[in-house]
């Protein structure tokens, strides 16, 4: 995605299988006022479950972990970035490779507190990028269910249509996020022009998952002791 920082993942979900293009909105179970984009991205990289983008809707900070033309690894894995070593390594679900594009956007937020209640700085840039790749701004499965609401069936027929989805609507996944977001705000958000060429992605730096310090990246040998 042009203009955003690149943090290269060492692994991806492989080649995409074809079909209607789609984008999945995930929440990472963190407070964006406490955890930074870089810290969240580093956790996902350490556990080999990168999504394509990690986004802070409060500041507009965005990191790209994977090229859009490769499959992500986040669908079907735990939707938080809490360190749970008993669940490693994560089993890669085939749903990550479905669609000629299957973009996964990890949002700093929680299903309890829908991210559409935030300022959503940077949303227009993200949507312009998705529009440029011809992902339709439709929500075939409707609005994702609110936190603690009764989950609807995850329809493969609706998934096959392509467009935008919440993680709670993706087949073969157990995610409950992103909660009761206002999909109209996403569908109608204004965008700016977006060029298709992708920026080069740089290698990841060691980052401690801890209290947020804006724009500060500190070296650390491991995140295993992080909260």
PDB file of C-alpha atoms in Angstrom:
ATOM      1  CA  UNK A   1       0.000   0.000   0.000  1.00  0.00           C
ATOM      2  CA  UNK A   2       1.612   3.284  -1.053  1.00  0.00           C
ATOM      3  CA  UNK A   3       2.864   5.565   1.687  1.00  0.00           C
ATOM      4  CA  UNK A   4       2.702   3.157   4.636  1.00  0.00           C
ATOM      5  CA  UNK A   5       5.520   1.529   6.542  1.00  0.00           C
ATOM      6  CA  UNK A   6       6.414  -1.986   5.462  1.00  0.00           C
ATOM      7  CA  UNK A   7       7.329  -4.703   7.953  1.00  0.00           C
ATOM      8  CA  UNK A   8       8.148  -7.835   5.992  1.00  0.00           C
ATOM      9  CA  UNK A   9       6.685 -11.118   7.233  1.00  0.00           C
ATOM     10  CA  UNK A  10       8.913 -14.174   6.873  1.00  0.00           C
ATOM     11  CA  UNK A  11       5.931 -16.341   5.969  1.00  0.00           C
ATOM     12  CA  UNK A  12       2.626 -15.990   4.168  1.00  0.00           C
ATOM     13  CA  UNK A  13      -0.371 -18.165   3.341  1.00  0.00           C
ATOM     14  CA  UNK A  14       0.820 -19.015  -0.149  1.00  0.00           C
ATOM     15  CA  UNK A  15      -0.726 -18.449  -3.538  1.00  0.00           C
ATOM     16  CA  UNK A  16      -4.333 -17.303  -3.674  1.00  0.00           C
ATOM     17  CA  UNK A  17      -6.791 -19.744  -5.167  1.00  0.00           C
ATOM     18  CA  UNK A  18      -9.017 -17.498  -7.277  1.00  0.00           C
ATOM     19  CA  UNK A  19     -12.596 -16.359  -7.047  1.00  0.00           C
ATOM     20  CA  UNK A  20     -14.267 -13.091  -6.100  1.00  0.00           C
ATOM     21  CA  UNK A  21     -11.958 -10.626  -4.291  1.00  0.00           C
ATOM     22  CA  UNK A  22     -12.697  -9.865  -0.659  1.00  0.00           C
ATOM     23  CA  UNK A  23     -11.445  -8.068   2.429  1.00  0.00           C
ATOM     24  CA  UNK A  24     -11.855  -9.214   6.031  1.00  0.00           C
ATOM     25  CA  UNK A  25     -11.859  -6.773   8.964  1.00  0.00           C
ATOM     26  CA  UNK A  26     -10.312  -8.240  12.127  1.00  0.00           C
ATOM     27  CA  UNK A  27      -9.915  -6.780  15.603  1.00  0.00           C
ATOM     28  CA  UNK A  28      -6.771  -7.682  17.541  1.00  0.00           C
ATOM     29  CA  UNK A  29      -8.231  -7.403  21.032  1.00  0.00           C
ATOM     30  CA  UNK A  30      -6.103  -4.467  22.173  1.00  0.00           C
ATOM     31  CA  UNK A  31      -6.602  -0.861  23.216  1.00  0.00           C
ATOM     32  CA  UNK A  32      -5.060   1.389  20.529  1.00  0.00           C
ATOM     33  CA  UNK A  33      -4.237   3.926  23.244  1.00  0.00           C
ATOM     34  CA  UNK A  34      -1.926   1.363  24.858  1.00  0.00           C
ATOM     35  CA  UNK A  35      -0.515  -0.887  22.090  1.00  0.00           C
ATOM     36  CA  UNK A  36       1.131   0.447  18.940  1.00  0.00           C
ATOM     37  CA  UNK A  37       0.841  -0.808  15.377  1.00  0.00           C
ATOM     38  CA  UNK A  38       4.464  -1.945  15.395  1.00  0.00           C
ATOM     39  CA  UNK A  39       4.035  -3.918  18.621  1.00  0.00           C
ATOM     40  CA  UNK A  40       0.902  -5.640  17.353  1.00  0.00           C
ATOM     41  CA  UNK A  41       2.539  -6.402  14.011  1.00  0.00           C
ATOM     42  CA  UNK A  42       5.581  -7.882  15.709  1.00  0.00           C
ATOM     43  CA  UNK A  43       3.429 -10.266  17.737  1.00  0.00           C
ATOM     44  CA  UNK A  44       1.670 -11.492  14.603  1.00  0.00           C
ATOM     45  CA  UNK A  45       5.001 -11.984  12.858  1.00  0.00           C
ATOM     46  CA  UNK A  46       6.503 -13.913  15.755  1.00  0.00           C
ATOM     47  CA  UNK A  47       3.579 -16.342  15.704  1.00  0.00           C
ATOM     48  CA  UNK A  48       3.583 -16.716  11.901  1.00  0.00           C
ATOM     49  CA  UNK A  49       0.039 -15.408  11.509  1.00  0.00           C
ATOM     50  CA  UNK A  50       0.435 -12.120   9.664  1.00  0.00           C
ATOM     51  CA  UNK A  51      -2.475 -10.241   8.168  1.00  0.00           C
ATOM     52  CA  UNK A  52      -1.920  -7.791   5.303  1.00  0.00           C
ATOM     53  CA  UNK A  53      -2.372  -4.532   7.209  1.00  0.00           C
ATOM     54  CA  UNK A  54      -2.335  -3.526  10.857  1.00  0.00           C
ATOM     55  CA  UNK A  55      -4.209  -0.252  11.401  1.00  0.00           C
ATOM     56  CA  UNK A  56      -4.627   2.158  14.307  1.00  0.00           C
ATOM     57  CA  UNK A  57      -7.916   4.020  13.698  1.00  0.00           C
ATOM     58  CA  UNK A  58      -7.074   6.617  16.350  1.00  0.00           C
ATOM     59  CA  UNK A  59      -3.833   7.850  14.783  1.00  0.00           C
ATOM     60  CA  UNK A  60      -4.021   6.546  11.211  1.00  0.00           C
ATOM     61  CA  UNK A  61      -0.796   4.586  11.654  1.00  0.00           C
ATOM     62  CA  UNK A  62      -0.677   1.625   9.230  1.00  0.00           C
ATOM     63  CA  UNK A  63       1.853  -1.143   8.679  1.00  0.00           C
ATOM     64  CA  UNK A  64       1.835  -3.567   5.750  1.00  0.00           C
ATOM     65  CA  UNK A  65       3.091  -7.069   6.523  1.00  0.00           C
ATOM     66  CA  UNK A  66       2.299  -8.883   3.260  1.00  0.00           C
ATOM     67  CA  UNK A  67       1.833  -8.050  -0.435  1.00  0.00           C
ATOM     68  CA  UNK A  68      -1.836  -7.943  -1.368  1.00  0.00           C
ATOM     69  CA  UNK A  69      -1.303 -10.679  -3.983  1.00  0.00           C
ATOM     70  CA  UNK A  70      -0.252 -13.276  -1.373  1.00  0.00           C
ATOM     71  CA  UNK A  71      -2.524 -15.011   1.128  1.00  0.00           C
ATOM     72  CA  UNK A  72      -2.521 -13.960   4.762  1.00  0.00           C
ATOM     73  CA  UNK A  73      -2.397 -16.293   7.752  1.00  0.00           C
ATOM     74  CA  UNK A  74      -4.669 -14.682  10.351  1.00  0.00           C
ATOM     75  CA  UNK A  75      -8.044 -16.266   9.552  1.00  0.00           C
ATOM     76  CA  UNK A  76      -8.853 -19.229  11.752  1.00  0.00           C
ATOM     77  CA  UNK A  77      -6.247 -18.300  14.380  1.00  0.00           C
ATOM     78  CA  UNK A  78      -6.951 -16.596  17.730  1.00  0.00           C
ATOM     79  CA  UNK A  79      -8.126 -13.064  17.061  1.00  0.00           C
ATOM     80  CA  UNK A  80      -6.163 -11.449  19.901  1.00  0.00           C
ATOM     81  CA  UNK A  81      -2.429 -10.880  20.182  1.00  0.00           C
ATOM     82  CA  UNK A  82      -2.207 -12.327  23.687  1.00  0.00           C
ATOM     83  CA  UNK A  83       0.712 -14.715  23.958  1.00  0.00           C
ATOM     84  CA  UNK A  84      -0.686 -18.250  24.220  1.00  0.00           C
ATOM     85  CA  UNK A  85       2.232 -20.657  23.633  1.00  0.00           C
ATOM     86  CA  UNK A  86       0.022 -23.729  24.086  1.00  0.00           C
ATOM     87  CA  UNK A  87      -1.720 -22.846  20.806  1.00  0.00           C
ATOM     88  CA  UNK A  88       1.497 -22.629  18.772  1.00  0.00           C
ATOM     89  CA  UNK A  89       2.072 -23.382  15.992  1.00  0.00           C
ATOM     90  CA  UNK A  90      -1.191 -22.167  14.528  1.00  0.00           C
ATOM     91  CA  UNK A  91      -2.896 -24.387  11.968  1.00  0.00           C
ATOM     92  CA  UNK A  92      -3.299 -22.589   8.666  1.00  0.00           C
ATOM     93  CA  UNK A  93      -6.898 -22.660   7.402  1.00  0.00           C
ATOM     94  CA  UNK A  94      -7.595 -22.965   3.686  1.00  0.00           C
ATOM     95  CA  UNK A  95     -10.006 -20.033   3.878  1.00  0.00           C
ATOM     96  CA  UNK A  96      -6.977 -17.702   3.937  1.00  0.00           C
ATOM     97  CA  UNK A  97      -6.328 -18.547   0.273  1.00  0.00           C
ATOM     98  CA  UNK A  98      -9.886 -18.235  -1.041  1.00  0.00           C
ATOM     99  CA  UNK A  99     -10.488 -15.453  -3.563  1.00  0.00           C
ATOM    100  CA  UNK A 100      -8.149 -13.912  -6.093  1.00  0.00           C
ATOM    101  CA  UNK A 101      -7.589 -11.407  -3.292  1.00  0.00           C
ATOM    102  CA  UNK A 102      -8.365 -12.040   0.376  1.00  0.00           C
ATOM    103  CA  UNK A 103      -7.121  -8.964   2.206  1.00  0.00           C
ATOM    104  CA  UNK A 104      -6.932  -9.195   6.000  1.00  0.00           C
ATOM    105  CA  UNK A 105      -6.938  -5.932   7.964  1.00  0.00           C
ATOM    106  CA  UNK A 106      -6.050  -6.193  11.650  1.00  0.00           C
ATOM    107  CA  UNK A 107      -7.523  -3.231  13.526  1.00  0.00           C
ATOM    108  CA  UNK A 108      -6.260  -2.142  16.930  1.00  0.00           C
ATOM    109  CA  UNK A 109      -9.515  -2.482  18.814  1.00  0.00           C
ATOM    110  CA  UNK A 110     -11.948  -4.876  20.458  1.00  0.00           C
ATOM    111  CA  UNK A 111     -15.326  -6.392  19.497  1.00  0.00           C
ATOM    112  CA  UNK A 112     -16.695  -4.786  22.669  1.00  0.00           C
ATOM    113  CA  UNK A 113     -15.914  -1.310  21.341  1.00  0.00           C
ATOM    114  CA  UNK A 114     -16.604  -1.105  17.575  1.00  0.00           C
ATOM    115  CA  UNK A 115     -13.808   0.714  15.771  1.00  0.00           C
ATOM    116  CA  UNK A 116     -16.310   2.738  13.735  1.00  0.00           C
ATOM    117  CA  UNK A 117     -16.909   4.745  16.931  1.00  0.00           C
ATOM    118  CA  UNK A 118     -13.297   6.004  16.638  1.00  0.00           C
ATOM    119  CA  UNK A 119     -12.067   8.769  14.329  1.00  0.00           C
ATOM    120  CA  UNK A 120     -10.980   6.122  11.788  1.00  0.00           C
ATOM    121  CA  UNK A 121      -8.059   8.216  10.582  1.00  0.00           C
ATOM    122  CA  UNK A 122      -6.590   6.606   7.488  1.00  0.00           C
ATOM    123  CA  UNK A 123      -9.754   4.740   6.489  1.00  0.00           C
ATOM    124  CA  UNK A 124      -9.997   6.680   3.227  1.00  0.00           C
ATOM    125  CA  UNK A 125      -6.459   5.678   2.285  1.00  0.00           C
ATOM    126  CA  UNK A 126      -7.175   2.010   2.973  1.00  0.00           C
ATOM    127  CA  UNK A 127     -10.397   2.062   0.977  1.00  0.00           C
ATOM    128  CA  UNK A 128      -8.732   3.826  -1.939  1.00  0.00           C
ATOM    129  CA  UNK A 129      -6.158   1.025  -2.026  1.00  0.00           C
ATOM    130  CA  UNK A 130      -8.869  -1.645  -1.919  1.00  0.00           C
ATOM    131  CA  UNK A 131     -10.909   0.202  -4.563  1.00  0.00           C
ATOM    132  CA  UNK A 132      -7.856   0.297  -6.825  1.00  0.00           C
ATOM    133  CA  UNK A 133      -7.722  -3.509  -6.620  1.00  0.00           C
ATOM    134  CA  UNK A 134     -11.435  -3.622  -7.538  1.00  0.00           C
ATOM    135  CA  UNK A 135     -12.756  -5.088  -4.298  1.00  0.00           C
ATOM    136  CA  UNK A 136     -16.428  -4.053  -4.272  1.00  0.00           C
ATOM    137  CA  UNK A 137     -17.675  -2.034  -1.305  1.00  0.00           C
ATOM    138  CA  UNK A 138     -20.526  -4.369  -0.509  1.00  0.00           C
ATOM    139  CA  UNK A 139     -21.227  -6.430   2.593  1.00  0.00           C
ATOM    140  CA  UNK A 140     -22.929  -9.617   1.322  1.00  0.00           C
ATOM    141  CA  UNK A 141     -23.444 -10.997   4.835  1.00  0.00           C
ATOM    142  CA  UNK A 142     -24.715  -7.677   6.211  1.00  0.00           C
ATOM    143  CA  UNK A 143     -23.371  -6.019   9.339  1.00  0.00           C
ATOM    144  CA  UNK A 144     -21.265  -8.170  11.698  1.00  0.00           C
ATOM    145  CA  UNK A 145     -23.073  -9.048  14.918  1.00  0.00           C
ATOM    146  CA  UNK A 146     -22.403  -7.000  18.069  1.00  0.00           C
ATOM    147  CA  UNK A 147     -20.303  -8.412  20.891  1.00  0.00           C
ATOM    148  CA  UNK A 148     -22.119 -11.175  22.817  1.00  0.00           C
ATOM    149  CA  UNK A 149     -24.974 -11.215  20.303  1.00  0.00           C
ATOM    150  CA  UNK A 150     -26.112 -14.548  18.901  1.00  0.00           C
ATOM    151  CA  UNK A 151     -23.829 -15.388  15.991  1.00  0.00           C
ATOM    152  CA  UNK A 152     -25.347 -15.887  12.560  1.00  0.00           C
ATOM    153  CA  UNK A 153     -24.461 -18.842  10.362  1.00  0.00           C
ATOM    154  CA  UNK A 154     -21.249 -18.304   8.400  1.00  0.00           C
ATOM    155  CA  UNK A 155     -22.561 -18.732   4.887  1.00  0.00           C
ATOM    156  CA  UNK A 156     -20.255 -20.110   2.221  1.00  0.00           C
ATOM    157  CA  UNK A 157     -22.647 -18.863  -0.465  1.00  0.00           C
ATOM    158  CA  UNK A 158     -22.361 -15.265   0.805  1.00  0.00           C
ATOM    159  CA  UNK A 159     -18.605 -15.610   1.293  1.00  0.00           C
ATOM    160  CA  UNK A 160     -18.217 -16.654  -2.350  1.00  0.00           C
ATOM    161  CA  UNK A 161     -19.773 -13.378  -3.572  1.00  0.00           C
ATOM    162  CA  UNK A 162     -16.782 -11.291  -2.499  1.00  0.00           C
ATOM    163  CA  UNK A 163     -16.711  -7.824  -0.976  1.00  0.00           C
ATOM    164  CA  UNK A 164     -16.249  -6.818   2.665  1.00  0.00           C
ATOM    165  CA  UNK A 165     -16.722  -9.116   5.682  1.00  0.00           C
ATOM    166  CA  UNK A 166     -16.147  -9.145   9.390  1.00  0.00           C
ATOM    167  CA  UNK A 167     -14.049 -12.013  10.745  1.00  0.00           C
ATOM    168  CA  UNK A 168     -17.192 -13.261  12.505  1.00  0.00           C
ATOM    169  CA  UNK A 169     -18.733 -13.919   9.069  1.00  0.00           C
ATOM    170  CA  UNK A 170     -15.905 -16.000   7.596  1.00  0.00           C
ATOM    171  CA  UNK A 171     -16.479 -19.761   7.206  1.00  0.00           C
ATOM    172  CA  UNK A 172     -14.183 -22.105   9.172  1.00  0.00           C
ATOM    173  CA  UNK A 173     -13.309 -19.379  11.683  1.00  0.00           C
ATOM    174  CA  UNK A 174     -14.303 -18.875  15.308  1.00  0.00           C
ATOM    175  CA  UNK A 175     -13.659 -15.130  15.531  1.00  0.00           C
ATOM    176  CA  UNK A 176     -16.279 -12.881  17.138  1.00  0.00           C
ATOM    177  CA  UNK A 177     -14.806  -9.574  15.941  1.00  0.00           C
ATOM    178  CA  UNK A 178     -14.967  -6.897  14.773  1.00  0.00           C
ATOM    179  CA  UNK A 179     -18.244  -6.504  16.704  1.00  0.00           C
ATOM    180  CA  UNK A 180     -21.169  -4.304  15.749  1.00  0.00           C
ATOM    181  CA  UNK A 181     -19.363  -1.905  13.414  1.00  0.00           C
ATOM    182  CA  UNK A 182     -21.290   0.583  11.278  1.00  0.00           C
ATOM    183  CA  UNK A 183     -20.730  -0.804   7.798  1.00  0.00           C
ATOM    184  CA  UNK A 184     -22.332   2.251   6.164  1.00  0.00           C
ATOM    185  CA  UNK A 185     -19.449   4.388   7.400  1.00  0.00           C
ATOM    186  CA  UNK A 186     -17.023   2.077   5.611  1.00  0.00           C
ATOM    187  CA  UNK A 187     -19.105   1.729   2.458  1.00  0.00           C
ATOM    188  CA  UNK A 188     -19.516   5.495   2.007  1.00  0.00           C
ATOM    189  CA  UNK A 189     -16.161   6.827   3.256  1.00  0.00           C
ATOM    190  CA  UNK A 190     -14.468   9.305   0.955  1.00  0.00           C
ATOM    191  CA  UNK A 191     -11.147   8.311  -0.565  1.00  0.00           C
ATOM    192  CA  UNK A 192      -8.169   9.869  -2.245  1.00  0.00           C
ATOM    193  CA  UNK A 193      -6.377   8.638  -5.361  1.00  0.00           C
ATOM    194  CA  UNK A 194      -4.289   5.493  -4.959  1.00  0.00           C
ATOM    195  CA  UNK A 195      -1.506   4.193  -7.183  1.00  0.00           C
ATOM    196  CA  UNK A 196      -1.239   0.446  -7.701  1.00  0.00           C
ATOM    197  CA  UNK A 197       2.565  -0.046  -7.463  1.00  0.00           C
ATOM    198  CA  UNK A 198       3.481  -1.459  -4.070  1.00  0.00           C
ATOM    199  CA  UNK A 199       6.274   0.032  -1.933  1.00  0.00           C
ATOM    200  CA  UNK A 200       9.208  -2.132  -0.950  1.00  0.00           C
ATOM    201  CA  UNK A 201       8.753  -3.914   2.371  1.00  0.00           C
ATOM    202  CA  UNK A 202      11.583  -3.740   4.871  1.00  0.00           C
ATOM    203  CA  UNK A 203      12.645  -6.362   7.357  1.00  0.00           C
ATOM    204  CA  UNK A 204      11.060  -6.452  10.821  1.00  0.00           C
ATOM    205  CA  UNK A 205      12.764  -4.904  13.799  1.00  0.00           C
ATOM    206  CA  UNK A 206      12.584  -6.402  17.281  1.00  0.00           C
ATOM    207  CA  UNK A 207       9.862  -4.551  19.154  1.00  0.00           C
ATOM    208  CA  UNK A 208       8.639  -4.992  22.718  1.00  0.00           C
ATOM    209  CA  UNK A 209       4.889  -5.472  23.130  1.00  0.00           C
ATOM    210  CA  UNK A 210       4.273  -3.066  25.971  1.00  0.00           C
ATOM    211  CA  UNK A 211       2.925   0.387  26.838  1.00  0.00           C
ATOM    212  CA  UNK A 212       2.604   2.585  23.817  1.00  0.00           C
ATOM    213  CA  UNK A 213       5.140   5.305  23.156  1.00  0.00           C
ATOM    214  CA  UNK A 214       4.249   7.135  19.917  1.00  0.00           C
ATOM    215  CA  UNK A 215       6.734   6.529  17.108  1.00  0.00           C
ATOM    216  CA  UNK A 216       9.200   4.839  19.445  1.00  0.00           C
ATOM    217  CA  UNK A 217      10.613   1.411  18.579  1.00  0.00           C
ATOM    218  CA  UNK A 218      12.769  -0.238  21.220  1.00  0.00           C
ATOM    219  CA  UNK A 219      14.987  -3.273  20.759  1.00  0.00           C
ATOM    220  CA  UNK A 220      14.159  -6.416  22.677  1.00  0.00           C
ATOM    221  CA  UNK A 221      15.326 -10.020  22.382  1.00  0.00           C
ATOM    222  CA  UNK A 222      11.851 -11.517  22.791  1.00  0.00           C
ATOM    223  CA  UNK A 223       8.203 -10.726  23.303  1.00  0.00           C
ATOM    224  CA  UNK A 224       7.506 -13.890  25.268  1.00  0.00           C
ATOM    225  CA  UNK A 225       7.173 -12.021  28.565  1.00  0.00           C
ATOM    226  CA  UNK A 226       4.892  -9.353  27.169  1.00  0.00           C
ATOM    227  CA  UNK A 227       1.383  -8.786  28.474  1.00  0.00           C
TER     228      UNK A 227
END
